[in-house]
mmCIF file of C-alpha atoms in Angstrom:
data_model
loop_
_atom_site.group_PDB
_atom_site.id
_atom_site.type_symbol
_atom_site.label_atom_id
_atom_site.label_comp_id
_atom_site.label_asym_id
_atom_site.label_seq_id
_atom_site.Cartn_x
_atom_site.Cartn_y
_atom_site.Cartn_z
ATOM 1 C CA MET A 49 -0.013 -0.041 -0.041
ATOM 2 C CA GLU A 50 1.267 3.472 -0.873
ATOM 3 C CA LEU A 51 0.291 6.909 0.293
ATOM 4 C CA ARG A 52 -0.602 7.640 -3.331
ATOM 5 C CA GLN A 53 -3.360 5.022 -3.180
ATOM 6 C CA LEU A 54 -4.792 6.541 0.050
ATOM 7 C CA ARG A 55 -4.862 9.987 -1.685
ATOM 8 C CA TYR A 56 -6.712 8.306 -4.609
ATOM 9 C CA LEU A 57 -9.303 6.822 -2.241
ATOM 10 C CA VAL A 58 -9.946 10.216 -0.620
ATOM 11 C CA ALA A 59 -10.222 12.009 -3.985
ATOM 12 C CA ILE A 60 -12.642 9.402 -5.320
ATOM 13 C CA ASP A 61 -14.895 9.700 -2.262
ATOM 14 C CA GLU A 62 -14.902 13.553 -2.355
ATOM 15 C CA ALA A 63 -15.579 13.567 -6.168
ATOM 16 C CA GLY A 64 -18.172 10.712 -6.052
ATOM 17 C CA ASN A 65 -17.037 10.002 -9.713
ATOM 18 C CA LEU A 66 -13.980 8.473 -11.144
ATOM 19 C CA GLY A 67 -13.739 10.871 -14.012
ATOM 20 C CA ARG A 68 -13.856 13.894 -11.811
ATOM 21 C CA ALA A 69 -11.418 12.451 -9.384
ATOM 22 C CA ALA A 70 -9.012 11.597 -12.197
ATOM 23 C CA GLN A 71 -9.069 15.212 -13.413
ATOM 24 C CA GLY A 72 -8.410 16.510 -9.925
ATOM 25 C CA LEU A 73 -5.484 14.099 -9.515
ATOM 26 C CA TYR A 74 -4.029 14.803 -13.018
ATOM 27 C CA VAL A 75 -4.148 11.050 -13.942
ATOM 28 C CA SER A 76 -6.175 9.261 -16.566
ATOM 29 C CA GLN A 77 -9.458 7.665 -15.575
ATOM 30 C CA PRO A 78 -8.270 4.151 -16.691
ATOM 31 C CA ALA A 79 -5.196 4.451 -14.506
ATOM 32 C CA LEU A 80 -7.187 5.609 -11.475
ATOM 33 C CA SER A 81 -9.719 2.724 -12.016
ATOM 34 C CA TYR A 82 -6.817 0.260 -12.257
ATOM 35 C CA ALA A 83 -5.220 1.605 -8.979
ATOM 36 C CA LEU A 84 -8.619 1.253 -7.273
ATOM 37 C CA ARG A 85 -9.043 -2.388 -8.420
ATOM 38 C CA ASN A 86 -5.545 -3.230 -7.157
ATOM 39 C CA LEU A 87 -6.067 -1.702 -3.784
ATOM 40 C CA GLU A 88 -9.449 -3.517 -3.393
ATOM 41 C CA ALA A 89 -7.623 -6.729 -4.345
ATOM 42 C CA GLU A 90 -4.843 -6.091 -1.870
ATOM 43 C CA LEU A 91 -7.333 -5.362 0.977
ATOM 44 C CA GLY A 92 -9.747 -8.093 0.034
ATOM 45 C CA VAL A 93 -12.832 -5.922 0.197
ATOM 46 C CA ARG A 94 -14.848 -3.880 -2.242
ATOM 47 C CA LEU A 95 -14.452 -0.164 -1.395
ATOM 48 C CA PHE A 96 -16.990 1.444 -3.747
ATOM 49 C CA ASP A 97 -20.140 0.383 -5.429
ATOM 50 C CA ARG A 98 -20.185 1.363 -9.056
ATOM 51 C CA HIS A 99 -23.353 2.735 -10.619
ATOM 52 C CA ALA A 100 -24.461 4.991 -13.526
ATOM 53 C CA GLY A 101 -24.137 8.236 -11.439
ATOM 54 C CA GLY A 102 -20.576 7.397 -10.248
ATOM 55 C CA VAL A 103 -19.383 5.530 -7.188
ATOM 56 C CA THR A 104 -20.609 5.253 -3.603
ATOM 57 C CA PRO A 105 -18.361 3.894 -0.801
ATOM 58 C CA THR A 106 -19.322 0.628 0.728
ATOM 59 C CA ALA A 107 -19.514 0.072 4.565
ATOM 60 C CA ALA A 108 -15.940 -1.226 4.324
ATOM 61 C CA GLY A 109 -15.017 1.646 2.103
ATOM 62 C CA ARG A 110 -16.348 4.199 4.537
ATOM 63 C CA ASP A 111 -14.175 2.718 7.417
ATOM 64 C CA VAL A 112 -11.068 2.452 5.144
ATOM 65 C CA ILE A 113 -11.497 6.019 3.775
ATOM 66 C CA ALA A 114 -11.842 7.369 7.331
ATOM 67 C CA GLU A 115 -8.591 5.748 8.329
ATOM 68 C CA ALA A 116 -7.025 6.968 5.006
ATOM 69 C CA ARG A 117 -7.829 10.492 5.945
ATOM 70 C CA ARG A 118 -6.363 10.182 9.407
ATOM 71 C CA THR A 119 -3.297 8.702 7.961
ATOM 72 C CA LEU A 120 -2.887 11.569 5.446
ATOM 73 C CA ARG A 121 -3.335 14.101 8.239
ATOM 74 C CA GLN A 122 -0.529 12.423 10.183
ATOM 75 C CA VAL A 123 1.643 12.444 7.094
ATOM 76 C CA GLU A 124 1.016 16.185 6.887
ATOM 77 C CA ARG A 125 2.155 16.564 10.508
ATOM 78 C CA VAL A 126 5.240 14.540 9.809
ATOM 79 C CA THR A 127 6.119 16.684 6.817
ATOM 80 C CA ALA A 128 5.354 19.883 8.856
ATOM 81 C CA ALA A 129 7.768 18.733 11.594
ATOM 82 C CA ALA A 130 10.531 18.178 9.100
ATOM 83 C CA GLN A 131 9.942 21.513 7.536
ATOM 84 C CA ARG A 132 10.104 23.294 10.862
ATOM 85 C CA HIS A 133 13.555 21.682 11.423
ATOM 86 C CA ARG A 134 14.606 22.653 7.834
ATOM 87 C CA ARG A 135 13.598 26.206 8.450
ATOM 88 C CA GLY A 136 15.048 26.332 12.017
ATOM 89 C CA GLN A 137 11.661 26.657 13.609
ATOM 90 C CA THR A 138 12.250 24.186 16.445
ATOM 91 C CA GLY A 139 14.721 24.109 19.274
ATOM 92 C CA VAL A 140 15.985 26.562 21.824
ATOM 93 C CA LEU A 141 16.915 30.231 21.326
ATOM 94 C CA ARG A 142 19.022 31.794 24.246
ATOM 95 C CA VAL A 143 18.652 35.567 24.337
ATOM 96 C CA GLY A 144 21.002 37.569 26.409
ATOM 97 C CA PHE A 145 20.387 40.987 28.074
ATOM 98 C CA GLU A 146 21.591 43.156 30.815
ATOM 99 C CA ALA A 147 19.424 44.665 33.555
ATOM 100 C CA SER A 148 16.451 46.163 31.673
ATOM 101 C CA GLY A 149 17.968 45.245 28.314
ATOM 102 C CA ALA A 150 16.476 47.392 25.499
ATOM 103 C CA GLY A 151 13.542 48.342 27.565
ATOM 104 C CA GLU A 152 10.201 47.066 26.539
ATOM 105 C CA LEU A 153 11.682 46.037 23.143
ATOM 106 C CA THR A 154 13.398 43.144 24.843
ATOM 107 C CA THR A 155 10.244 41.535 26.312
ATOM 108 C CA ARG A 156 8.115 42.333 23.288
ATOM 109 C CA SER A 157 10.560 40.778 20.907
ATOM 110 C CA ARG A 158 10.806 37.504 22.936
ATOM 111 C CA ALA A 159 7.013 37.385 23.160
ATOM 112 C CA GLU A 160 6.461 38.050 19.413
ATOM 113 C CA PHE A 161 9.135 35.548 18.445
ATOM 114 C CA ALA A 162 7.488 32.943 20.757
ATOM 115 C CA ARG A 163 4.157 33.574 19.018
ATOM 116 C CA ARG A 164 5.625 33.068 15.554
ATOM 117 C CA TYR A 165 7.730 30.092 16.531
ATOM 118 C CA PRO A 166 5.659 28.118 18.976
ATOM 119 C CA GLN A 167 7.851 25.069 18.667
ATOM 120 C CA VAL A 168 10.893 27.006 19.907
ATOM 121 C CA ARG A 169 11.744 27.518 23.578
ATOM 122 C CA VAL A 170 13.000 31.061 24.185
ATOM 123 C CA GLU A 171 15.372 31.169 27.168
ATOM 124 C CA PRO A 172 16.105 34.706 28.534
ATOM 125 C CA LYS A 173 19.628 35.003 30.052
ATOM 126 C CA ARG A 174 20.303 38.040 32.290
ATOM 127 C CA PHE A 175 23.752 39.248 32.848
ATOM 128 C CA ASP A 176 25.461 42.076 34.805
ATOM 129 C CA TRP A 177 27.669 44.946 33.784
ATOM 130 C CA GLY A 178 28.829 44.327 30.262
ATOM 131 C CA GLU A 179 28.786 40.538 30.457
ATOM 132 C CA GLU A 180 26.480 40.065 27.537
ATOM 133 C CA ALA A 181 29.405 40.378 25.000
ATOM 134 C CA ALA A 182 31.402 37.772 26.866
ATOM 135 C CA ALA A 183 28.449 35.450 26.966
ATOM 136 C CA LEU A 184 28.119 35.763 23.134
ATOM 137 C CA ARG A 185 31.829 34.959 22.747
ATOM 138 C CA ASP A 186 31.845 31.881 24.884
ATOM 139 C CA GLY A 187 28.544 30.463 23.543
ATOM 140 C CA ARG A 188 26.295 31.017 26.648
ATOM 141 C CA VAL A 189 23.746 32.759 24.481
ATOM 142 C CA ASP A 190 22.907 32.762 20.760
ATOM 143 C CA VAL A 191 21.976 36.381 20.478
ATOM 144 C CA ALA A 192 22.019 39.344 22.867
ATOM 145 C CA PHE A 193 20.899 42.894 23.505
ATOM 146 C CA VAL A 194 24.155 44.545 24.153
ATOM 147 C CA TRP A 195 24.732 47.852 26.005
ATOM 148 C CA LEU A 196 27.270 49.913 24.085
ATOM 149 C CA PRO A 197 30.192 50.597 24.303
ATOM 150 C CA ALA A 198 31.316 46.980 23.994
ATOM 151 C CA ASP A 199 33.983 44.994 22.208
ATOM 152 C CA LEU A 200 31.963 43.282 19.524
ATOM 153 C CA ALA A 201 34.770 42.448 17.119
ATOM 154 C CA GLY A 202 33.836 39.434 15.011
ATOM 155 C CA MET A 203 30.158 39.936 15.795
ATOM 156 C CA HIS A 204 27.212 41.001 13.636
ATOM 157 C CA VAL A 205 25.940 44.267 15.251
ATOM 158 C CA GLU A 206 22.717 46.216 14.693
ATOM 159 C CA VAL A 207 21.855 49.150 16.909
ATOM 160 C CA VAL A 208 18.148 48.714 17.623
ATOM 161 C CA HIS A 209 17.392 50.994 20.607
ATOM 162 C CA ALA A 210 18.440 54.222 22.294
ATOM 163 C CA GLU A 211 17.302 55.759 25.530
ATOM 164 C CA GLY A 212 18.282 58.633 27.839
ATOM 165 C CA ARG A 213 20.211 58.159 31.049
ATOM 166 C CA VAL A 214 19.225 58.968 34.617
ATOM 167 C CA VAL A 215 20.776 59.346 37.991
ATOM 168 C CA GLY A 216 19.700 57.153 40.805
ATOM 169 C CA LEU A 217 19.425 58.894 44.200
ATOM 170 C CA PRO A 218 18.178 58.074 47.737
ATOM 171 C CA ARG A 219 14.703 59.464 48.146
ATOM 172 C CA GLY A 220 15.717 62.297 50.472
ATOM 173 C CA HIS A 221 18.688 63.487 48.339
ATOM 174 C CA ARG A 222 18.970 67.225 47.531
ATOM 175 C CA LEU A 223 18.580 66.544 43.833
ATOM 176 C CA ALA A 224 15.813 63.965 44.170
ATOM 177 C CA GLY A 225 12.973 66.397 43.444
ATOM 178 C CA ARG A 226 14.432 67.895 40.295
ATOM 179 C CA ASP A 227 13.023 67.479 36.852
ATOM 180 C CA GLY A 228 16.547 67.204 35.370
ATOM 181 C CA VAL A 229 20.176 67.200 36.527
ATOM 182 C CA SER A 230 23.346 68.194 34.668
ATOM 183 C CA ILE A 231 26.240 65.799 34.913
ATOM 184 C CA LEU A 232 28.339 68.565 36.486
ATOM 185 C CA GLU A 233 25.899 68.859 39.334
ATOM 186 C CA THR A 234 26.848 65.237 40.408
ATOM 187 C CA ASN A 235 30.635 65.944 40.505
ATOM 188 C CA ASP A 236 30.815 65.992 44.314
ATOM 189 C CA GLU A 237 28.774 62.843 44.704
ATOM 190 C CA PRO A 238 30.347 59.388 45.261
ATOM 191 C CA LEU A 239 29.553 57.316 42.130
ATOM 192 C CA LEU A 240 28.935 53.586 42.215
ATOM 193 C CA TRP A 241 31.015 51.648 39.730
ATOM 194 C CA THR A 242 32.106 48.070 39.017
ATOM 195 C CA GLU A 243 35.409 46.215 38.560
ATOM 196 C CA ARG A 244 33.644 43.426 36.552
ATOM 197 C CA ALA A 245 33.242 45.494 33.363
ATOM 198 C CA PRO A 246 35.807 46.652 30.873
ATOM 199 C CA ARG A 247 37.262 50.109 31.738
ATOM 200 C CA GLU A 248 35.892 51.698 28.609
ATOM 201 C CA TRP A 249 32.419 50.599 29.689
ATOM 202 C CA VAL A 250 32.844 52.050 33.222
ATOM 203 C CA ASP A 251 34.281 55.330 31.998
ATOM 204 C CA TRP A 252 31.484 55.802 29.473
ATOM 205 C CA TRP A 253 28.789 55.217 32.144
ATOM 206 C CA ALA A 254 30.576 57.468 34.587
ATOM 207 C CA VAL A 255 31.064 60.195 31.947
ATOM 208 C CA ASN A 256 34.826 60.152 32.620
ATOM 209 C CA PRO A 257 36.175 62.770 32.019
ATOM 210 C CA ARG A 258 33.412 65.218 32.708
ATOM 211 C CA PRO A 259 32.775 68.075 30.265
ATOM 212 C CA ASP A 260 34.885 70.402 32.544
ATOM 213 C CA GLY A 261 37.761 68.012 32.474
ATOM 214 C CA SER A 262 37.328 66.616 35.905
ATOM 215 C CA SER A 263 37.107 63.006 37.013
ATOM 216 C CA PRO A 264 34.189 61.389 38.837
ATOM 217 C CA ARG A 265 34.352 60.917 42.529
ATOM 218 C CA TRP A 266 34.670 57.268 42.763
ATOM 219 C CA GLY A 267 32.494 55.477 45.304
ATOM 220 C CA PRO A 268 32.157 51.867 46.327
ATOM 221 C CA THR A 269 32.114 49.012 43.758
ATOM 222 C CA ASN A 270 29.164 46.530 43.150
ATOM 223 C CA ASP A 271 28.844 43.285 41.287
ATOM 224 C CA ASN A 272 25.205 43.502 40.124
ATOM 225 C CA VAL A 273 22.047 45.629 39.871
ATOM 226 C CA GLU A 274 20.626 44.557 43.230
ATOM 227 C CA GLU A 275 23.820 45.480 45.182
ATOM 228 C CA MET A 276 23.979 48.813 43.375
ATOM 229 C CA LEU A 277 20.396 49.758 44.267
ATOM 230 C CA GLU A 278 20.754 48.762 47.913
ATOM 231 C CA GLN A 279 23.873 51.083 48.260
ATOM 232 C CA VAL A 280 22.039 53.891 46.552
ATOM 233 C CA ALA A 281 18.911 53.568 48.809
ATOM 234 C CA GLU A 282 21.048 53.648 51.955
ATOM 235 C CA GLY A 283 22.729 56.817 50.743
ATOM 236 C CA THR A 284 26.145 55.345 50.247
ATOM 237 C CA ALA A 285 26.546 56.716 46.748
ATOM 238 C CA ILE A 286 24.609 57.563 43.548
ATOM 239 C CA CYS A 287 24.460 55.630 40.266
ATOM 240 C CA PHE A 288 23.861 56.272 36.537
ATOM 241 C CA ALA A 289 21.475 54.039 34.638
ATOM 242 C CA PRO A 290 19.241 53.916 31.562
ATOM 243 C CA GLU A 291 15.704 55.352 31.785
ATOM 244 C CA SER A 292 14.153 52.007 31.479
ATOM 245 C CA MET A 293 15.751 50.985 34.819
ATOM 246 C CA ALA A 294 13.811 53.773 36.472
ATOM 247 C CA ARG A 295 10.559 51.814 35.422
ATOM 248 C CA TYR A 296 11.864 48.287 35.904
ATOM 249 C CA TYR A 297 13.486 48.933 39.334
ATOM 250 C CA ALA A 298 11.182 51.362 40.854
ATOM 251 C CA ARG A 299 11.487 51.502 44.710
ATOM 252 C CA PRO A 300 9.806 53.710 47.349
ATOM 253 C CA ASP A 301 13.290 54.549 48.731
ATOM 254 C CA LEU A 302 14.809 55.540 45.347
ATOM 255 C CA ALA A 303 14.429 58.543 43.060
ATOM 256 C CA TRP A 304 15.385 58.618 39.402
ATOM 257 C CA VAL A 305 16.193 61.919 37.772
ATOM 258 C CA PRO A 306 17.032 62.448 34.051
ATOM 259 C CA LEU A 307 20.510 63.501 33.183
ATOM 260 C CA THR A 308 20.023 66.326 30.765
ATOM 261 C CA ASP A 309 23.448 66.628 29.071
ATOM 262 C CA VAL A 310 24.863 63.236 28.446
ATOM 263 C CA ALA A 311 24.760 60.987 25.388
ATOM 264 C CA PRO A 312 21.964 58.357 25.405
ATOM 265 C CA LEU A 313 22.516 54.673 25.876
ATOM 266 C CA ARG A 314 22.583 52.710 22.616
ATOM 267 C CA VAL A 315 21.619 49.075 22.574
ATOM 268 C CA ALA A 316 22.711 46.711 19.837
ATOM 269 C CA LEU A 317 21.457 43.332 18.825
ATOM 270 C CA ALA A 318 24.403 41.162 18.353
ATOM 271 C CA TRP A 319 25.464 37.589 17.501
ATOM 272 C CA PRO A 320 28.743 35.919 16.390
ATOM 273 C CA ALA A 321 29.479 36.527 12.646
ATOM 274 C CA GLY A 322 28.723 33.320 10.802
ATOM 275 C CA ALA A 323 26.426 31.972 13.478
ATOM 276 C CA ASP A 324 23.177 33.367 12.038
ATOM 277 C CA SER A 325 21.114 30.343 12.402
ATOM 278 C CA PRO A 326 17.487 30.361 11.074
ATOM 279 C CA LEU A 327 16.360 31.027 14.684
ATOM 280 C CA VAL A 328 18.752 33.938 15.169
ATOM 281 C CA ARG A 329 17.700 35.404 11.787
ATOM 282 C CA GLY A 330 14.076 35.075 12.701
ATOM 283 C CA PHE A 331 14.525 36.796 16.041
ATOM 284 C CA ALA A 332 16.596 39.582 14.370
ATOM 285 C CA GLN A 333 13.646 40.130 11.927
ATOM 286 C CA VAL A 334 11.177 40.405 14.803
ATOM 287 C CA VAL A 335 13.404 42.901 16.592
ATOM 288 C CA ARG A 336 13.928 44.969 13.441
ATOM 289 C CA GLU A 337 10.059 45.101 12.871
ATOM 290 C CA LEU A 338 9.236 46.072 16.472
ATOM 291 C CA ALA A 339 12.115 48.613 16.663
ATOM 292 C CA GLY A 340 10.841 50.238 13.437
ATOM 293 C CA GLN A 341 7.333 50.475 14.936
ATOM 294 C CA SER A 342 8.540 52.332 17.951
ATOM 295 C CA ALA A 343 11.004 54.551 16.049
#
């Protein structure tokens, strides 16, 4: 028995006439009649009663045709599964990001990608202080939203998001009630920083040197967002962050005030050059579309 014969059975049943079925199958009527007789002989039962108006399935034929339909639907599922693998629509996609990533674009992109590729498991991977680029290099993630500046040599890089920067202050700080703050107004404040990130990254965030040529007043170090916010809340030092962190990490003991005269954060979507799998390409397309909508 061949799948071709099962398709013939279903076509004959739907057409109710060998001639019309043959036309739909693009075969000759004698060839279709011959195939039907062979199948009936193989199964040992008559599948159709022939009459002047065409053919009508027998009791055995109705049962066989029902099973044939189920088999053909299963074949379609088998084919679809293979196609998903061929197109890269199954598997796992690991998406890296830092803190608030690219704001709402990060979460929206993962959600939309999951909707389009329901057979793919999307694994978000959060990193601290410039570690996303290293995670791409050592294979911990497939694609990442990377806070610039970063060493992305050998990577495919697309800038997909930009947002202003804010200063994080304890709620009772003298600058906490302001609508905006100049970077120079923070010169006397101890500034939190990290030893875990590359120096270029640290200096960019600290705005070092300042527009007047001075250096920041370096405060204590921290290893992650949570440590940083605890130290800010207790009044140990201030911090600089992207605007989205003010929304994602809102606390009653913190105040976030826009920095009015510093360059915005730019966020790139990056992945290793030559490692643009179908899943990575699909995710990048989703990000481009959503970034374009919000531009």
